XYZ file of C-alpha atoms in Angstrom:
478
model
C 5.588 50.400 17.360
C 4.127 46.995 18.123
C 1.051 47.211 20.436
C 1.060 45.437 23.814
C -1.896 43.288 22.704
C 0.328 41.660 20.089
C 2.708 40.403 22.765
C -0.220 39.086 24.813
C -1.439 37.201 21.728
C 1.980 35.551 21.502
C 2.453 35.126 25.267
C 2.367 31.262 25.431
C 5.138 31.056 22.825
C 7.187 33.655 24.715
C 6.695 31.854 28.044
C 7.744 28.477 26.609
C 10.831 30.030 25.011
C 11.886 31.796 28.222
C 11.565 28.605 30.283
C 13.444 26.637 27.600
C 16.323 29.137 27.803
C 16.287 28.925 31.622
C 16.626 25.134 31.408
C 19.550 25.465 28.979
C 21.309 28.024 31.211
C 20.789 25.908 34.349
C 21.958 22.654 32.747
C 25.756 23.256 33.219
C 25.205 24.010 36.915
C 24.357 20.350 37.588
C 27.024 17.670 37.865
C 27.573 15.355 34.874
C 26.032 12.367 36.716
C 23.376 14.283 38.636
C 19.678 13.699 38.043
C 18.032 16.222 35.729
C 14.710 16.108 37.600
C 15.047 19.732 38.833
C 15.252 20.867 35.208
C 12.217 18.743 34.418
C 10.319 20.509 37.203
C 11.308 23.894 35.706
C 10.119 22.715 32.267
C 6.854 21.496 33.782
C 6.381 24.904 35.406
C 6.959 26.399 31.959
C 4.159 24.381 30.381
C 1.787 25.237 33.238
C 2.697 28.929 32.886
C 2.046 28.625 29.142
C -1.391 27.162 29.887
C -2.128 30.157 32.114
C -0.853 32.462 29.355
C -3.195 30.750 26.896
C -6.158 31.638 29.127
C -5.019 35.279 28.984
C -4.447 34.967 25.243
C -7.994 33.627 24.749
C -9.394 36.890 26.184
C -7.375 38.961 23.678
C -8.238 37.399 20.355
C -7.366 38.949 17.009
C -4.572 39.451 14.509
C -1.060 40.258 15.696
C 2.364 41.143 14.322
C 1.205 42.566 10.987
C -1.387 39.782 10.450
C 1.242 37.035 10.720
C -0.584 35.487 13.674
C -4.292 35.049 14.401
C -5.538 34.187 17.869
C -9.057 32.731 17.792
C -10.926 29.855 19.447
C -9.445 27.508 16.829
C -5.817 28.326 17.696
C -6.543 28.480 21.443
C -8.012 24.937 21.296
C -4.793 23.567 19.814
C -2.678 25.609 22.244
C -4.400 23.848 25.155
C -4.033 20.403 23.560
C -0.326 20.799 22.727
C 0.640 22.359 26.067
C -1.199 19.644 28.011
C 0.575 16.964 25.954
C 3.957 18.587 26.695
C 3.159 18.748 30.432
C 2.155 15.067 30.628
C 5.189 13.968 28.577
C 7.520 15.884 30.903
C 5.865 14.228 33.931
C 6.320 10.799 32.343
C 9.969 11.569 31.517
C 11.177 12.540 35.001
C 11.820 8.937 36.103
C 12.494 7.671 32.587
C 15.686 9.711 32.114
C 17.152 8.419 35.391
C 16.189 4.835 34.513
C 17.883 5.125 31.111
C 20.938 6.881 32.641
C 20.400 9.927 30.457
C 21.919 12.971 32.167
C 21.063 15.771 29.778
C 18.716 18.591 30.706
C 18.537 19.631 27.059
C 15.838 16.954 26.784
C 13.356 19.202 28.578
C 14.486 22.355 26.766
C 13.919 20.616 23.420
C 10.384 19.640 24.453
C 9.665 23.303 25.268
C 11.275 24.646 22.081
C 9.457 22.023 20.006
C 6.189 23.056 21.662
C 6.863 26.675 20.646
C 6.934 25.616 16.991
C 3.813 23.482 17.384
C 1.636 26.133 19.045
C 2.893 28.762 16.601
C 1.763 26.573 13.702
C -1.812 26.577 14.992
C -2.055 30.383 14.867
C 0.199 31.169 11.887
C -1.534 33.047 9.055
C 1.440 33.193 6.727
C 2.785 30.110 4.938
C 6.397 31.207 5.417
C 5.745 31.465 9.172
C 4.170 27.988 9.037
C 7.406 26.732 7.456
C 9.551 28.356 10.172
C 7.337 26.967 12.948
C 7.384 23.536 11.291
C 11.180 23.593 11.275
C 11.389 24.685 14.934
C 9.161 21.761 15.862
C 10.839 19.253 13.545
C 14.457 19.984 14.518
C 13.590 19.482 18.186
C 11.915 16.134 17.524
C 14.771 14.973 15.226
C 17.193 15.437 18.140
C 14.839 13.974 20.754
C 14.354 10.832 18.618
C 18.086 10.063 18.950
C 18.407 10.906 22.617
C 19.423 7.351 23.620
C 22.588 8.069 21.679
C 24.557 5.080 22.986
C 22.016 2.755 21.364
C 22.449 2.258 17.620
C 18.749 1.877 16.847
C 18.048 5.268 18.437
C 20.694 7.049 16.353
C 19.373 5.273 13.261
C 15.885 6.465 14.182
C 17.020 10.076 14.459
C 18.988 9.958 11.189
C 16.096 8.432 9.229
C 13.661 10.926 10.669
C 15.974 13.837 9.870
C 16.718 12.804 6.272
C 13.150 11.894 5.299
C 11.741 14.845 7.239
C 14.051 17.221 5.375
C 12.773 15.897 2.047
C 9.184 16.371 3.209
C 9.882 19.920 4.363
C 11.423 20.686 0.976
C 8.213 19.515 -0.708
C 6.152 21.807 1.523
C 8.431 24.783 0.847
C 8.310 24.145 -2.887
C 4.516 24.116 -2.673
C 4.599 27.472 -0.880
C 6.805 28.864 -3.647
C 4.338 27.663 -6.290
C 1.430 29.217 -4.390
C 3.273 32.525 -4.387
C 3.954 32.161 -8.109
C 0.280 31.502 -8.825
C -1.360 34.056 -6.526
C 1.321 36.603 -5.611
C 0.856 36.047 -1.877
C 1.623 33.553 0.882
C -0.866 35.022 3.361
C -3.689 32.588 4.136
C -6.182 35.492 4.268
C -5.086 36.786 0.848
C -5.094 33.276 -0.613
C -8.695 32.828 0.509
C -9.748 36.033 -1.275
C -7.890 35.125 -4.486
C -8.846 31.450 -4.665
C -12.555 32.031 -3.931
C -12.845 33.776 -7.301
C -12.765 30.299 -8.875
C -9.909 30.966 -11.319
C -7.328 28.274 -10.529
C -4.243 27.742 -12.654
C -2.451 24.388 -12.922
C 0.238 25.888 -10.715
C -2.194 26.058 -7.796
C -3.041 22.351 -8.080
C 0.687 21.473 -8.204
C 1.232 23.626 -5.111
C -1.581 21.883 -3.213
C -0.122 18.470 -4.097
C 3.379 19.530 -2.985
C 2.146 20.931 0.321
C 0.071 17.819 0.955
C 3.185 15.639 0.510
C 5.071 17.710 3.088
C 2.243 17.821 5.616
C 1.212 14.198 4.975
C 4.701 13.076 6.020
C 4.451 14.974 9.299
C 1.161 13.287 10.238
C 2.385 9.847 9.038
C -0.396 9.510 6.490
C 0.040 6.890 3.764
C 1.823 6.758 1.351
C 4.249 9.021 3.261
C 4.309 6.822 6.366
C 7.309 4.490 5.845
C 9.495 6.251 8.403
C 7.036 5.801 11.275
C 7.634 2.230 12.601
C 11.444 2.474 12.546
C 11.530 5.934 14.113
C 9.005 5.057 16.825
C 10.888 1.843 17.665
C 14.223 3.610 18.122
C 13.079 6.824 19.817
C 12.672 7.004 23.634
C 9.111 6.020 24.613
C 8.155 9.438 26.133
C 9.458 11.130 22.981
C 7.241 8.863 20.878
C 4.316 9.908 23.087
C 5.102 13.517 22.188
C 5.858 13.082 18.479
C 2.849 10.854 17.828
C 0.411 13.448 19.183
C 1.553 17.072 19.554
C 3.235 17.655 16.127
C 0.350 15.805 14.499
C -2.199 18.053 16.214
C -0.233 21.125 15.068
C 0.027 19.921 11.463
C -3.662 18.994 11.382
C -4.368 22.567 12.539
C -2.272 23.904 9.654
C -4.054 21.630 7.168
C -7.462 22.749 8.416
C -6.480 26.421 8.054
C -5.041 25.966 4.553
C -7.818 23.705 3.231
C -10.810 25.501 4.700
C -9.745 29.082 5.482
C -7.664 29.598 2.318
C -10.136 27.518 0.272
C -7.385 25.836 -1.766
C -8.818 23.591 -4.504
C -8.072 20.018 -5.557
C -7.392 18.403 -2.190
C -10.548 16.284 -1.735
C -9.439 13.168 -3.622
C -5.898 13.445 -2.262
C -7.354 13.287 1.243
C -9.850 10.550 0.331
C -7.181 8.233 -1.132
C -4.674 8.962 1.628
C -7.326 8.256 4.268
C -8.161 4.825 2.835
C -4.494 3.879 2.344
C -3.604 5.026 5.880
C -6.389 2.999 7.488
C -5.624 -0.242 5.641
C -1.801 -0.012 5.711
C -1.806 1.031 9.354
C -4.184 -1.637 10.617
C -2.869 -4.526 8.521
C 0.702 -3.565 9.420
C -0.159 -3.483 13.127
C -1.690 -6.971 12.966
C 1.688 -8.640 12.346
C 3.784 -6.706 14.868
C 5.254 -8.328 17.961
C 6.825 -5.098 19.258
C 4.412 -2.821 21.157
C 6.062 0.397 19.944
C 5.914 -0.714 16.315
C 2.297 -1.814 16.785
C 1.373 1.620 18.155
C 3.324 3.216 15.289
C 1.205 1.415 12.689
C -1.836 2.226 14.816
C -0.971 5.943 14.601
C -0.904 5.658 10.788
C -4.404 4.162 10.898
C -5.648 6.928 13.212
C -4.315 9.553 10.784
C -6.567 7.841 8.233
C -9.629 8.077 10.516
C -8.899 11.756 11.080
C -8.598 12.459 7.371
C -12.175 11.195 6.985
C -13.248 14.312 8.893
C -11.331 16.474 6.415
C -13.264 14.982 3.532
C -16.602 15.680 5.268
C -18.556 18.932 5.069
C -16.658 21.892 6.489
C -18.643 22.794 9.604
C -19.105 19.362 11.151
C -15.855 17.956 9.714
C -13.577 20.590 11.262
C -15.044 20.257 14.763
C -14.950 16.438 14.508
C -11.264 16.568 13.499
C -10.452 18.916 16.396
C -12.212 16.666 18.921
C -10.427 13.609 17.493
C -6.975 15.193 17.974
C -7.765 15.879 21.654
C -9.090 12.359 22.322
C -6.244 10.665 20.448
C -3.681 12.732 22.365
C -5.138 11.680 25.733
C -5.177 7.931 25.018
C -1.929 7.694 23.048
C 0.193 9.726 25.470
C -1.144 7.513 28.275
C -0.344 4.308 26.375
C 3.238 5.389 25.742
C 3.608 6.494 29.387
C 2.815 2.894 30.396
C 5.247 1.546 27.777
C 8.020 3.879 28.982
C 7.640 2.647 32.584
C 7.303 -1.039 31.752
C 10.196 -1.062 29.249
C 12.780 -0.596 32.058
C 16.470 0.198 31.471
C 17.497 0.006 27.823
C 13.835 -0.442 26.858
C 14.272 -4.234 27.086
C 10.637 -5.162 27.577
C 8.774 -3.901 24.540
C 7.522 -7.109 22.938
C 3.877 -8.083 23.387
C 4.958 -11.371 25.070
C 6.726 -9.338 27.773
C 3.302 -8.079 28.878
C 2.151 -11.611 29.802
C 0.727 -11.668 33.325
C 0.906 -7.885 33.799
C -2.687 -7.909 35.080
C -1.531 -9.936 38.092
C 1.952 -8.485 38.493
C 0.906 -4.826 38.347
C -2.911 -4.423 38.248
C -2.861 -0.602 38.165
C -0.478 -0.422 35.203
C -2.447 -3.103 33.351
C -5.755 -1.345 34.081
C -4.441 1.968 32.738
C -3.131 0.357 29.543
C -6.433 -1.490 29.124
C -8.391 1.786 29.278
C -6.119 3.389 26.682
C -6.315 0.384 24.338
C -10.118 0.179 24.657
C -10.289 3.875 23.840
C -8.068 3.351 20.792
C -10.549 0.684 19.637
C -13.450 3.096 20.190
C -15.316 1.344 23.012
C -18.132 3.434 24.651
C -17.418 5.479 27.795
C -13.987 6.396 26.414
C -12.877 9.400 24.383
C -12.023 7.192 21.419
C -15.678 6.185 21.041
C -16.993 9.732 20.659
C -13.990 10.718 18.504
C -14.830 7.996 15.964
C -18.560 8.581 16.357
C -18.255 12.269 15.451
C -15.908 11.564 12.540
C -18.119 8.837 11.039
C -21.257 10.882 11.742
C -19.746 13.905 9.922
C -18.839 11.671 6.968
C -22.349 10.174 6.764
C -23.979 13.619 6.906
C -21.728 14.568 3.972
C -22.868 11.493 1.991
C -19.438 9.840 2.228
C -21.007 6.431 2.797
C -18.211 4.419 1.157
C -15.504 6.116 3.203
C -17.516 5.592 6.388
C -17.972 1.874 5.663
C -14.232 1.485 5.066
C -13.574 3.292 8.347
C -15.890 0.978 10.292
C -14.301 -2.110 8.689
C -10.876 -0.857 9.722
C -12.080 -0.206 13.274
C -13.098 -3.878 13.428
C -9.676 -4.977 12.150
C -7.953 -2.762 14.734
C -9.904 -4.357 17.582
C -7.964 -7.612 17.033
C -4.465 -6.301 17.730
C -5.517 -4.037 20.613
C -7.472 -6.855 22.297
C -4.541 -9.227 21.745
C -2.435 -7.118 24.157
C -5.241 -7.141 26.761
C -5.614 -10.914 26.435
C -1.859 -11.382 26.898
C -1.871 -9.161 29.998
C -4.728 -10.961 31.752
C -4.841 -14.499 30.357
C -1.233 -15.561 29.847
C 1.356 -16.462 32.428
C 4.803 -14.866 32.044
C 7.731 -17.135 31.110
C 9.846 -15.400 33.735
C 8.837 -12.791 36.245
C 11.028 -9.719 36.404
C 10.326 -7.449 39.404
C 8.470 -4.318 38.318
C 9.441 -0.969 39.874
C 6.617 0.891 41.630
C 4.939 3.749 39.792
C 6.628 7.012 40.758
C 4.400 9.912 41.945
C 5.129 11.949 38.802
C 4.324 9.060 36.463
C 1.225 8.390 38.575
C 0.064 11.969 37.968
C 0.765 11.618 34.215
C -1.248 8.391 34.054
C -4.062 9.850 36.180
C -4.343 12.895 33.910
C -4.391 10.688 30.802
C -6.985 8.282 32.230
C -9.223 11.102 33.490
C -9.000 12.920 30.141
C -9.817 9.701 28.258
C -12.836 8.968 30.458
C -13.965 12.614 30.603
C -14.023 12.874 26.809
C -16.037 9.661 26.705
C -18.577 10.582 29.393
C -18.892 14.367 29.174
C -17.674 15.339 25.704
C -20.056 18.323 25.488
C -17.741 21.067 26.752
C -14.783 20.097 24.560
C -17.061 19.594 21.566
C -18.641 23.031 22.058
C -15.150 24.534 22.238
C -14.210 22.701 19.011
C -17.430 23.844 17.299
C -16.740 27.470 18.275
C -13.229 27.172 16.826
C -14.558 25.556 13.633
C -17.183 28.308 13.245
C -14.469 30.990 13.440
C -12.276 29.114 10.961
C -14.854 28.837 8.178
C -16.856 32.037 8.691
């Protein structure tokens, strides 16, 4: 019989699933042209209930369900990050769906179901369970990417994401099969015990390479990044806010567990090369973009590169730096896409950088919010982005990765150009024609306020979150 504690350790996943099913069951009760805001409110309640369940889960740490799941400070940290991202994305979507004339409550159910896969990834201790959780998350985001189904570019986005994502998943699964062939187990705990003996066959190195291909695709790290700009451009803006942060945080959690807890060999130079390629391809690609969504897509590739620097650093400081970076990046990127989703209007017509001309005068609050998020993405002090980069570069320097740190700083300087270009356009250029901007709805206002406060909080008082991350890192590598 399964103990009650096991269910408590899986309570956030259960809560999200139950609310997702409620949304699906309630969907047919609304008229075909009715607003789906009530379902969005139910989904939001689900994410808040999951946050409360995570607090309860944090007090009942340990293994569950025959050691398939481990609840520790590390997994709880990512639970909070992913559930907060889902809550803010739902808030930002409530007006967006009405503006885009999308009358489908499944949108909110898919966000909840996708979140189930993401949070499960952070606590999974079995590679087969990681694969299942990865698929739950991926299938939801494949569908969400094509949710503007009457628009060709959105369907193209979903199809590309699905086809390339399926290939990547196959690589990961093949790597898992090779790990099993080499060690006789797919449990991360067992792998750690076997691989620490130091006897590594060629099969293990092949498995690590295969798994890195699969996971590298999910975090949009180069050279597995080619899908990112097209998919981000076609997907609804709130969906891009979700898929550029929450699945990445979950996959980074999986990578940290496999690399450091299972002690798999042969990944250092893979990460080093991928980090450098991601930073340069992402930043140089973003320099030549005129579409804001594509620019932020290339920017996300570059940020994956910054984060991989932390992976290459020494275990203790590198893991906590990577965890802090995922939280800070989530706050500023979700906020930036919330602004884009509101400004884009019906059909997402206004997504070029020139469309933002004069926004500082036309809508000072919206422009101020976007400015804060862009400055944080650069890494300006008093924002979360500053401390995120500071901790990552500091961890790399303390691990004697001077060359990688220098390349990271050079790329941060390159990135400043295209982020500042948007700010200059907003405040120093007059618009060619002035379209009336709708007022910020209360729900979007809350989403922006949460994102701004989180961005500033992580830049002014990072101590609490960093201590939480350090506690999680200590449990991971003990």
